[in-house]
Amino acid sequence: MTREEAKKRIAKLRELIDRYRYEYHVLDTSEISDAAHDSLKHELYQLEQQFPDLITSDSPTQRVGGEALPGFKKVSHESPMLSMEDVFTPDELGEWYARIVKLLGTPGLPAGRRFDCYCMVKIDGLAMSIVYRDGVLFSAATRGDGRVGEDVTSNVRTIEAVPLRLRQPSEAELGAFLKAHPGTDAKKLRAFRDDRIGRFELRGEVYMTKKDFEALNARARKEGSEPFANPRNVSAGSVRQLDPRITASRKLSFFGWDIVSDVGCATHAAELDLLRLLGVPVNPEGGPAHDIAGIQAVYERVRKKRAKLGYWLDGIVVRVNDNAAFRELGVIGKTPRGLVAYKFPPEQATTVVRDVRWQVGRTGAITPIAVMDPVFVAGTTVRHATLHNADEIERLGLKIGDTVILEKAGDIIPKIVQVLPKLRTGGEKPVKIARTCPACGEPLERRSGEVAIRCVNPKCPGKKTERLIHFVGGFEIDGLGPKILEQLQQEGLVSEAGDLFTLTKDELVGLERFAEKSAENLVAAIAAAKRIPLPRFIGSLGIPHVGEETAEDLARRFRSLAAVRSASLEELGAVPNIGEVVAASIHGWFAEKHNQAMVDRLLDVGVVIEEPKRAAGQPLAGKSFVFTGEMDGMSREEAKEKVRYLGGDASESVTKKTSYVVAGAKPGSKFEKGKKLGVPVIDEQRFRKLIGG
């Protein structure tokens, strides 16, 4: 076969193989058998080996790379990957729906009028951002903390359901699409279809089917390995394998559920249909809902089918269908207002409590943990459940030896919800409430007004370990888990956070779990983690009541660690979303000398805190902006970041203290509220002048 003949045959094989991939993963049909499909891929592989200059990155043979990676690079998301609010009952769903109706009032939507939503199944997997450039898969990244994830492109390429090249819809398909979705910007969509030039980002869920999970565990048992606990952990672990060949062997699947790029779709339903046309599989179990009764109907339909579906899911996701309305609703904290997860009732099972052990947390709170007979519930084997505090033990009337009902709240956290006293034999024993700390043996205290009992020993090794675990989680140090941290403490190598950054390879080599290479990798991972954004640094300190969102609020307001450390109680209390209790907790934490010493040590050993970027002179200092409507030359998120960069504040709600309401095309209720409160309302052109361009 000549090179020219091979080139033509390769092109035909690639087209045919990709068509079969589309039919199998998107249309759920198949013209040929798996064996025939494999035979075509084998022929393509042989031809490419014979003519290696004809190999391209989007060829079906190039899904699996040949070498393991040294580690994963950090990737900043251009548009944050946000979390969702959870609701568990029809009443909670009704409260969310009522808020949306109220927020989408005049001129966007008259209060009380119904609005359309789109419902999708909530699959138990791993959220993924996938970017295409000029129609070819360019990168894939995990959610991470929502703003920064990990580059897992090599591994996502191995997932057959993810197209290496986006499909190009025919004119007939595009015509039918535009007829089905009349609000679509046809000119913009056709330009994207015809040229496919530039960046296109979609998001979806990497998951493992029940069938593939069972096959993987059968293989593990056959090889004498420990079976995997649940499919979500397998999905997350497989995507983060340094060797793509291991990922490929796990047979992961993928469903797309969102388009980030603006390609002219007016509704979320249109985005999902477009994903299908582009060759991206979309879950078929969702559907539109015209009112709250419609949402409940989809919920019940999916719930009844749940056990028969080939994958695990824990609810449905409800989204305002109209994209302009969705953008208008905006974000509160890290949660879009127009999106909610409507969770299924938690699964339950019965088991027997054999013991209650007490453990100390990073704040000194002592928590009782029930040790139970293993029981399979909601996809995992559960042996332990938190009992929260001594009052909860008393409320349940729990005794050692009791049969209990266990549930996984939100299908995540194991919880004992009921004791079955009628099954008692008479041999049950009372639970002994801890009087001394299980880690250091010091007497415990119960502060006035608190439910928890606490260890107040500042040198308690248990508290130190938990604080270190929390700290490492904030710094995202790969390969440094709880067991290794405990080992390093026991060996006298680490007693506080700053000690981690002075560890050397020579100190680690020879310890259990550490050979030359593993010691080298851990030291490198710690060194790579030295540079950290200010919000994550604040969150890693373990200040009581300070989570991710509060850390973000502090960083946005004070913009430097020095400013946070020196802030007065009044200044802290003036930060949006921070009340008196949280302000007092932050102020008190930084006032303690051993906390000051810990932070100073971290800076001394080379931790570099990345402060939010800001312009010299801070021209918008003291100004607050609220955005409404569609911006022309930039997204609303980009506009907000520009305001913050220039020293201003971008808020989601209009108050008398708002400096400007910036109104784009089709402004919503914030426009009217701004005028009613006498807040200056400016257009995008005036806003651009304020920001200097």
XYZ file of C-alpha atoms in Angstrom:
693
model
C 0.000 0.000 0.000
C 1.369 3.393 -1.001
C 1.470 6.305 1.397
C -1.359 8.052 -0.480
C -3.536 4.935 -0.340
C -2.780 4.543 3.353
C -3.689 8.195 3.967
C -7.119 7.708 2.360
C -7.728 4.425 4.187
C -6.692 5.964 7.541
C -9.078 8.907 7.020
C -11.969 6.539 6.254
C -11.190 4.300 9.221
C -11.033 7.262 11.618
C -14.337 8.623 10.317
C -16.036 5.230 10.628
C -14.624 4.456 14.101
C -15.689 7.881 15.387
C -19.155 7.415 13.882
C -19.526 4.103 15.693
C -18.311 5.773 18.914
C -20.998 8.458 18.466
C -23.739 5.886 17.806
C -22.743 3.741 20.777
C -22.156 6.462 23.410
C -24.591 9.189 22.280
C -27.381 7.448 20.348
C -27.224 4.201 22.358
C -27.230 2.104 19.163
C -24.601 -0.019 17.438
C -24.424 -1.231 13.827
C -21.479 -3.548 14.444
C -20.240 -5.843 17.209
C -17.530 -4.887 19.697
C -15.234 -7.428 18.024
C -15.699 -5.801 14.600
C -15.119 -2.356 16.144
C -11.880 -3.602 17.743
C -10.793 -5.077 14.403
C -11.188 -1.700 12.675
C -9.131 -0.004 15.401
C -6.455 -2.672 15.066
C -6.226 -2.084 11.296
C -5.928 1.664 11.885
C -3.184 1.100 14.471
C -1.168 -1.081 12.081
C -1.426 1.456 9.263
C -0.302 4.275 11.571
C 2.658 2.184 12.713
C 3.595 1.660 9.058
C 3.190 5.385 8.298
C 3.919 7.183 11.614
C 3.957 10.636 9.992
C 0.192 10.235 9.422
C -0.564 9.939 13.167
C -2.572 12.874 14.564
C -3.512 13.693 18.176
C -7.239 13.152 17.513
C -6.800 9.651 16.089
C -8.732 6.932 18.018
C -5.418 5.091 18.488
C -3.949 7.999 20.452
C -6.272 7.855 23.462
C -3.754 6.129 25.738
C -0.300 7.640 26.281
C 2.744 5.441 26.680
C 4.489 6.935 29.713
C 3.541 7.772 33.298
C 3.422 11.439 34.265
C 5.664 12.874 37.032
C 2.679 14.729 38.566
C -0.358 16.883 37.787
C -0.124 20.563 36.922
C -2.498 23.048 38.538
C -4.985 24.706 36.167
C -6.990 27.885 36.784
C -10.603 27.676 35.565
C -11.539 30.632 33.360
C -15.064 30.327 34.752
C -15.284 28.961 38.336
C -16.694 25.447 38.825
C -19.291 26.228 41.462
C -21.064 23.961 43.940
C -24.825 23.497 44.413
C -27.356 24.070 47.144
C -28.947 20.797 48.347
C -32.633 20.297 49.168
C -34.121 17.060 50.492
C -37.894 17.569 50.761
C -40.745 18.992 48.655
C -41.039 21.849 51.163
C -37.353 22.773 50.767
C -37.735 22.587 46.981
C -40.776 24.863 47.278
C -38.777 27.420 49.262
C -36.069 27.475 46.554
C -38.687 27.791 43.816
C -40.459 30.642 45.626
C -37.141 32.523 45.970
C -36.537 32.204 42.220
C -40.042 33.435 41.386
C -39.496 36.444 43.662
C -36.020 37.207 42.293
C -37.155 36.929 38.690
C -39.788 39.601 39.255
C -40.537 42.599 37.053
C -39.174 43.245 34.429
C -37.752 39.755 34.061
C -40.716 37.692 35.222
C -43.906 38.789 36.993
C -43.997 37.384 40.522
C -46.126 34.251 40.690
C -45.873 33.391 36.992
C -44.405 29.968 36.298
C -41.018 29.600 34.648
C -39.400 26.631 32.958
C -36.708 24.513 34.540
C -34.638 21.668 33.164
C -34.023 18.594 35.319
C -30.954 16.338 35.018
C -29.987 13.237 36.956
C -27.287 13.817 39.571
C -24.752 11.069 38.902
C -22.341 10.033 41.631
C -19.087 10.791 39.824
C -16.372 13.389 39.362
C -17.058 16.802 37.785
C -14.786 17.614 34.856
C -14.026 20.673 32.716
C -13.056 19.797 29.123
C -11.717 22.360 26.652
C -11.543 21.989 22.862
C -9.478 24.220 20.610
C -10.446 24.347 16.944
C -12.676 21.321 17.560
C -9.911 19.085 18.977
C -9.659 18.049 22.641
C -7.108 20.385 24.202
C -7.315 19.980 28.001
C -9.301 18.471 30.856
C -9.228 19.533 34.509
C -10.808 18.453 37.790
C -12.961 20.836 39.817
C -10.371 21.212 42.624
C -11.425 24.096 44.868
C -13.654 25.541 42.152
C -11.083 28.030 40.925
C -7.990 25.843 40.532
C -8.060 22.174 39.511
C -5.600 19.575 38.223
C -4.706 18.956 34.585
C -5.792 15.357 33.860
C -5.907 15.616 30.055
C -3.894 12.450 29.414
C -6.308 10.404 31.511
C -9.546 11.908 30.172
C -8.344 11.149 26.629
C -8.577 7.446 27.521
C -12.363 7.677 28.141
C -14.053 6.435 24.951
C -17.220 8.464 25.619
C -15.233 11.721 25.402
C -14.744 12.719 21.735
C -11.185 13.565 20.746
C -12.643 15.756 17.989
C -16.057 17.405 18.145
C -18.548 16.131 15.601
C -19.699 18.620 12.910
C -23.534 18.574 12.646
C -25.066 18.476 9.150
C -27.171 21.362 7.813
C -30.285 19.194 8.201
C -29.422 18.485 11.852
C -28.743 22.157 12.494
C -32.024 23.156 10.858
C -33.963 20.713 13.035
C -32.096 22.011 16.103
C -32.958 25.649 15.346
C -36.595 24.688 14.796
C -36.676 22.898 18.168
C -34.938 25.795 19.961
C -36.287 29.036 18.375
C -34.466 31.419 20.763
C -31.028 30.298 19.530
C -28.706 32.840 17.911
C -28.544 31.043 14.542
C -25.748 33.231 13.154
C -23.480 32.626 16.148
C -24.209 28.888 16.201
C -23.607 28.458 12.459
C -20.302 30.337 12.758
C -19.257 27.952 15.529
C -20.392 24.894 13.517
C -18.654 25.999 10.312
C -15.362 27.266 11.744
C -15.013 25.649 15.208
C -12.136 28.077 15.717
C -11.015 29.066 19.192
C -11.858 27.819 22.651
C -14.941 25.729 23.479
C -15.488 24.549 27.050
C -17.985 21.977 28.255
C -18.486 20.326 31.634
C -19.709 16.942 32.666
C -19.350 13.942 34.958
C -16.795 11.145 34.825
C -18.323 8.037 36.375
C -18.198 4.237 36.401
C -21.136 2.033 35.476
C -22.375 -0.631 37.895
C -21.361 -3.325 35.407
C -17.788 -2.037 35.044
C -17.462 -1.510 38.814
C -18.501 -5.100 39.506
C -16.093 -6.393 36.828
C -13.237 -4.314 38.287
C -13.846 -5.704 41.783
C -14.114 -9.259 40.449
C -10.712 -8.789 38.826
C -9.275 -7.342 42.047
C -10.520 -10.309 44.104
C -9.114 -12.735 41.534
C -5.712 -11.036 41.794
C -5.872 -11.119 45.610
C -6.283 -7.340 45.924
C -8.663 -5.420 48.196
C -11.956 -4.631 46.355
C -12.808 -0.975 45.803
C -15.263 0.565 48.291
C -17.445 2.575 45.900
C -17.546 3.704 42.257
C -17.109 7.406 42.977
C -13.768 6.792 44.706
C -12.726 4.583 41.791
C -13.640 7.321 39.288
C -11.746 10.007 41.210
C -8.752 7.742 41.823
C -8.638 6.539 38.223
C -8.677 10.064 36.799
C -5.749 10.952 39.086
C -3.537 8.011 38.094
C -0.135 9.175 36.920
C -0.082 6.335 34.381
C -2.854 6.791 31.751
C -2.716 3.071 30.968
C -4.157 2.338 34.421
C -6.949 4.852 33.790
C -7.708 3.229 30.436
C -7.987 -0.202 32.097
C -10.697 1.074 34.485
C -13.299 1.703 31.709
C -14.654 5.046 32.862
C -17.709 6.693 31.288
C -18.785 10.297 30.770
C -21.961 12.408 30.480
C -21.877 16.079 29.488
C -24.171 18.472 31.377
C -23.166 22.045 30.577
C -21.661 24.332 27.933
C -19.580 27.190 29.339
C -18.762 28.912 26.031
C -21.302 31.238 24.402
C -22.333 29.576 21.121
C -25.776 31.178 20.916
C -27.934 28.796 22.990
C -30.793 30.602 24.749
C -31.716 27.694 27.037
C -30.042 24.884 28.917
C -32.175 22.362 27.011
C -30.631 23.717 23.798
C -27.115 23.327 25.243
C -27.742 19.660 26.051
C -29.146 18.954 22.583
C -26.138 20.721 21.050
C -23.766 18.571 23.096
C -25.436 15.483 21.606
C -24.994 16.863 18.073
C -21.309 17.524 18.830
C -20.817 13.868 19.777
C -20.871 14.263 23.556
C -23.119 11.786 25.429
C -25.866 13.381 27.530
C -27.904 11.477 30.096
C -31.381 10.720 28.649
C -33.271 10.474 31.951
C -33.805 14.185 32.590
C -36.307 16.535 31.014
C -38.101 19.899 31.137
C -40.421 20.984 33.955
C -42.841 23.889 33.538
C -43.619 24.319 37.235
C -42.896 22.840 40.654
C -45.318 19.954 40.030
C -43.359 19.116 36.891
C -40.080 19.069 38.855
C -41.643 16.696 41.394
C -42.880 14.454 38.578
C -39.366 14.133 37.087
C -37.970 13.486 40.574
C -40.461 10.654 41.222
C -39.946 9.117 37.779
C -36.165 9.002 38.171
C -36.396 7.814 41.790
C -38.551 4.830 40.766
C -36.101 3.911 37.970
C -33.023 4.474 40.143
C -32.310 0.817 41.019
C -32.675 -0.303 37.391
C -30.306 2.279 35.899
C -26.769 1.182 35.082
C -25.053 3.790 37.274
C -25.331 5.269 40.746
C -27.158 8.559 41.284
C -28.338 10.442 44.362
C -30.960 12.869 43.070
C -31.771 15.284 40.281
C -30.323 18.692 39.448
C -32.889 21.419 38.765
C -31.763 24.421 36.704
C -33.574 27.524 35.485
C -33.807 26.733 31.779
C -33.526 30.253 30.343
C -29.825 31.166 30.215
C -30.383 34.924 30.478
C -32.532 34.423 33.595
C -29.950 32.013 35.016
C -27.195 34.607 34.603
C -29.447 37.307 36.041
C -29.978 35.271 39.217
C -26.207 35.293 39.775
C -24.231 33.569 42.497
C -24.390 33.662 46.279
C -21.113 32.535 47.880
C -20.029 29.626 45.682
C -23.547 28.570 44.714
C -25.550 29.644 41.625
C -29.014 30.789 42.694
C -30.683 29.253 39.644
C -29.448 25.714 40.337
C -30.350 23.241 43.067
C -29.697 19.563 43.805
C -32.905 17.784 44.840
C -31.553 14.763 46.705
C -33.230 11.376 47.103
C -34.086 10.166 50.613
C -31.023 8.589 52.248
C -30.668 4.827 52.019
C -31.023 2.913 55.281
C -29.840 -0.408 56.696
C -29.705 -2.101 60.097
C -26.580 -3.163 61.958
C -25.291 -3.749 65.514
C -23.158 -1.305 67.520
C -20.212 -3.143 69.072
C -18.344 -0.253 70.678
C -18.172 3.530 71.013
C -14.764 5.161 70.734
C -13.894 8.792 71.353
C -11.634 10.919 69.170
C -10.300 14.449 69.453
C -10.637 17.010 66.649
C -8.402 19.959 65.736
C -10.408 22.367 67.929
C -10.286 19.970 70.895
C -13.915 18.813 70.536
C -14.306 15.158 71.568
C -16.541 13.155 69.215
C -18.013 9.693 69.879
C -17.668 7.209 66.979
C -19.850 4.103 66.791
C -18.035 0.887 65.788
C -20.536 -1.399 64.025
C -20.850 -4.699 62.219
C -20.036 -3.979 58.544
C -23.148 -3.147 56.496
C -23.542 -2.226 52.822
C -25.552 0.982 52.330
C -25.744 3.465 49.424
C -22.930 1.809 47.499
C -20.342 1.479 50.300
C -19.507 -0.802 53.218
C -19.881 1.146 56.468
C -18.173 0.199 59.756
C -18.167 3.517 61.630
C -20.620 6.372 62.168
C -20.331 9.636 64.062
C -22.566 10.116 67.097
C -21.703 13.850 67.190
C -21.705 14.335 71.006
C -22.785 12.874 74.335
C -26.226 14.513 74.088
C -26.903 12.612 70.871
C -26.107 9.297 72.598
C -28.592 10.209 75.315
C -31.230 11.325 72.780
C -30.973 8.016 70.895
C -30.904 5.981 74.119
C -28.018 4.026 72.625
C -26.312 1.083 74.342
C -23.406 -1.124 73.281
C -24.943 -4.142 71.530
C -28.020 -2.305 70.239
C -29.424 -2.938 66.775
C -29.683 0.424 65.034
C -30.954 1.939 61.796
C -28.104 3.530 59.845
C -28.526 5.923 56.952
C -26.197 7.834 54.667
C -27.443 11.408 54.763
C -27.181 12.827 51.248
C -25.712 9.396 50.387
C -22.415 10.583 51.893
C -22.256 10.725 55.713
C -23.134 7.589 57.752
C -25.498 8.427 60.610
C -27.395 6.415 63.231
C -30.984 7.660 63.163
C -32.781 5.163 65.408
C -32.252 2.451 68.026
C -34.468 -0.668 67.905
C -34.939 -1.434 71.635
C -37.373 -4.306 70.947
C -34.430 -6.350 69.621
C -32.461 -6.062 72.900
C -31.375 -9.309 74.563
C -30.573 -7.911 77.999
C -26.830 -8.122 77.442
C -26.474 -4.547 76.172
C -24.187 -2.190 78.111
C -24.375 1.594 78.722
C -22.030 3.823 76.713
C -19.271 5.227 78.921
C -18.978 8.991 78.376
C -15.366 10.138 78.040
C -13.977 12.064 81.016
C -10.385 12.337 79.799
C -8.907 13.044 76.370
C -8.292 9.816 74.386
C -5.092 11.308 72.933
C -3.364 12.967 75.913
C -5.286 11.764 78.992
C -6.006 15.278 80.296
C -9.422 15.982 81.929
C -12.111 17.256 79.549
C -14.150 20.444 79.944
C -17.601 21.535 78.815
C -17.870 25.249 78.158
C -20.985 27.162 79.074
C -23.523 27.139 76.257
C -21.734 24.401 74.291
C -22.832 20.831 73.593
C -19.321 19.515 72.917
C -16.857 18.375 75.567
C -13.326 19.529 74.857
C -9.677 18.856 75.495
C -8.123 22.207 76.450
C -4.532 20.943 76.581
C -2.626 23.127 74.052
C 0.029 20.405 73.667
C -2.429 17.559 72.972
C -0.875 15.365 70.222
C -4.313 14.362 68.940
C -5.301 17.971 68.292
C -1.957 18.594 66.620
C -2.468 15.651 64.275
C -5.961 16.782 63.283
C -4.747 20.357 62.756
C -1.947 19.065 60.534
C -4.385 16.935 58.521
C -6.583 20.001 57.999
C -3.546 22.119 57.112
C -2.273 19.618 54.524
C -5.749 19.490 52.985
C -5.689 23.266 52.547
C -2.227 23.199 50.979
C -3.188 20.211 48.766
C 0.073 18.332 49.309
C -0.018 15.177 47.174
C 0.934 11.921 48.888
C 0.758 13.254 52.442
C -2.145 11.486 54.122
C -3.134 11.008 57.778
C -1.098 7.814 58.276
C 2.114 9.365 56.979
C 1.529 12.489 59.081
C 1.117 10.356 62.215
C 4.281 8.453 61.303
C 6.252 11.687 60.870
C 5.001 12.897 64.253
C 5.937 9.626 65.954
C 9.418 9.802 64.425
C 9.850 13.324 65.836
C 10.233 14.871 62.378
C 7.048 16.982 62.447
C 5.384 18.635 65.419
C 3.865 21.692 63.708
C 2.964 22.816 60.204
C 6.227 24.652 59.531
C 8.249 21.461 60.102
C 6.794 19.940 56.926
C 8.658 22.449 54.762
C 12.047 21.626 56.260
C 11.829 17.849 55.673
C 14.648 16.372 53.617
C 14.912 13.217 51.542
C 17.616 11.845 53.834
C 15.300 12.126 56.861
C 12.589 10.122 55.086
C 14.596 7.366 53.379
C 14.579 4.242 55.496
C 11.306 4.970 57.251
C 8.411 2.590 56.693
C 6.659 3.365 53.339
C 9.663 5.391 52.121
C 12.212 4.305 49.559
C 14.490 6.685 47.656
C 11.915 7.593 45.005
C 8.894 7.970 47.328
C 10.913 10.189 49.690
C 12.012 12.324 46.756
C 8.420 12.622 45.493
C 7.064 13.736 48.887
C 9.759 16.395 49.371
C 9.060 17.659 45.825
C 5.283 17.751 46.480
C 5.800 19.756 49.683
C 8.112 22.204 47.890
C 5.552 22.626 45.077
C 2.856 23.450 47.636
C 4.789 26.381 49.153
C 3.078 28.893 46.874
C -0.573 29.243 47.909
C -3.394 31.765 47.269
C -4.382 33.867 50.285
C -7.924 32.377 50.658
C -6.571 28.813 50.808
C -3.865 29.827 53.283
C -6.438 31.392 55.616
C -8.656 28.310 55.292
C -5.755 25.951 56.077
C -5.082 27.591 59.467
C -8.086 25.889 61.034
C -9.629 29.018 62.557
C -12.961 28.005 64.121
C -15.985 29.018 61.990
C -13.777 29.944 59.000
C -14.512 27.804 55.943
C -13.829 28.332 52.245
C -16.378 31.094 51.713
C -15.386 33.081 54.807
C -11.706 32.781 53.810
C -12.626 34.141 50.359
C -14.531 37.033 51.966
C -11.539 37.905 54.177
C -9.091 37.779 51.269
C -11.358 39.908 49.094
C -11.779 42.538 51.823
C -8.250 42.752 53.280
C -6.192 41.476 50.302
C -3.133 40.557 52.394
C -2.302 38.314 55.354
C -0.793 41.240 57.245
C -4.070 43.166 56.954
C -6.121 40.200 58.189
C -3.762 39.669 61.153
C -3.930 43.300 62.234
C -7.659 43.835 61.612
C -9.671 45.070 64.573
C -12.795 43.321 65.816
C -14.902 46.112 64.282
C -13.162 45.831 60.893
C -13.673 42.069 60.833
C -17.338 42.428 61.781
C -17.871 44.854 58.901
C -16.914 42.227 56.296
C -19.993 41.003 54.358
C -21.308 37.612 55.593
C -19.185 37.723 58.796
C -21.099 38.230 62.034
C -19.998 38.936 65.590
C -19.256 35.302 66.523
C -17.050 34.645 63.475
C -15.302 38.030 63.815
C -14.508 37.274 67.473
C -13.193 33.826 66.521
C -10.837 35.254 63.865
C -9.643 38.112 66.086
C -9.082 35.796 69.035
C -7.208 33.227 66.945
C -4.678 35.744 65.619
C -4.266 37.224 69.123
C -2.931 33.936 70.551
C 0.872 33.874 70.672
C 1.327 30.239 69.602
C -0.825 30.912 66.504
C 1.237 34.004 65.695
C 4.405 31.928 66.042
C 3.020 29.219 63.742
C 2.185 31.727 60.989
C 5.585 33.452 61.345
C 7.339 30.089 61.064
C 5.474 29.259 57.850
C 6.628 32.532 56.333
C 10.192 31.937 57.583
C 10.427 28.514 55.886
C 9.472 29.958 52.521
C 5.700 29.729 52.192
C 4.695 32.329 49.605
C 1.162 33.710 49.894
C -0.306 34.896 46.597
C -2.370 37.988 47.295
C -5.321 38.900 45.044
C -4.063 41.000 42.163
C -4.845 44.684 42.436
C -4.055 47.801 40.487
C -1.743 50.505 41.774
C -3.676 53.347 43.339
C -6.869 51.299 43.792
C -9.078 53.686 41.753
C -12.304 51.873 42.729
C -11.519 51.556 46.447
C -14.672 51.981 48.507
C -16.959 51.524 45.490
C -19.415 48.639 45.181
C -20.968 47.407 41.936
C -23.949 45.206 41.090
C -24.334 43.814 37.552
C -27.578 43.002 35.747
C -28.382 42.000 32.180
C -26.077 40.724 29.448
C -22.667 42.332 28.948
C -21.438 42.709 25.377
C -17.655 42.744 25.429
C -17.007 40.706 28.593
C -18.741 38.230 30.859
C -20.197 39.373 34.190
C -17.567 37.309 36.039
C -14.794 39.085 34.107
C -16.364 42.454 34.961
C -16.512 41.549 38.663
C -12.872 40.431 38.680
C -11.882 43.738 37.052
C -13.718 45.663 39.776
C -11.964 43.685 42.514
C -8.601 44.133 40.786
C -9.144 47.908 40.884
C -9.978 47.813 44.600
C -13.788 47.798 44.401
C -16.358 45.249 45.541
C -18.766 43.284 43.323
C -21.962 42.241 45.047
C -24.997 40.171 44.083
C -27.654 42.309 45.761
C -28.595 45.988 45.511
C -28.706 48.054 48.734
C -28.597 51.758 49.576
C -24.834 51.372 50.003
C -24.350 50.159 46.389
C -22.291 52.672 44.399
C -23.421 51.657 40.889
C -25.782 49.243 39.178
C -24.267 48.316 35.804
C -27.093 47.450 33.382
C -26.388 45.423 30.260
C -28.891 44.205 27.644
C -32.185 42.809 29.005
C -31.633 43.961 32.615
C -33.584 42.249 35.384
C -35.058 43.135 38.750
C -31.792 44.641 40.071
C -32.196 47.422 37.507
C -35.601 48.417 38.945
C -34.438 48.037 42.541
C -31.420 50.259 41.874
C -33.658 53.026 40.457
C -36.100 52.642 43.355
C -33.280 53.065 45.930
C -31.757 55.991 44.056
C -28.553 54.092 43.178
C -26.819 55.409 40.026
C -27.588 53.052 37.100
C -24.939 53.093 34.360
C -24.555 51.244 31.057
C -21.611 49.126 29.939
C -19.986 52.002 28.048
C -19.908 54.178 31.196
C -18.623 51.220 33.226
C -15.748 50.737 30.775
C -14.766 54.384 31.240
C -14.717 53.898 35.006
C -12.372 50.930 34.706
C -10.184 52.650 32.151
C -11.070 50.856 28.977
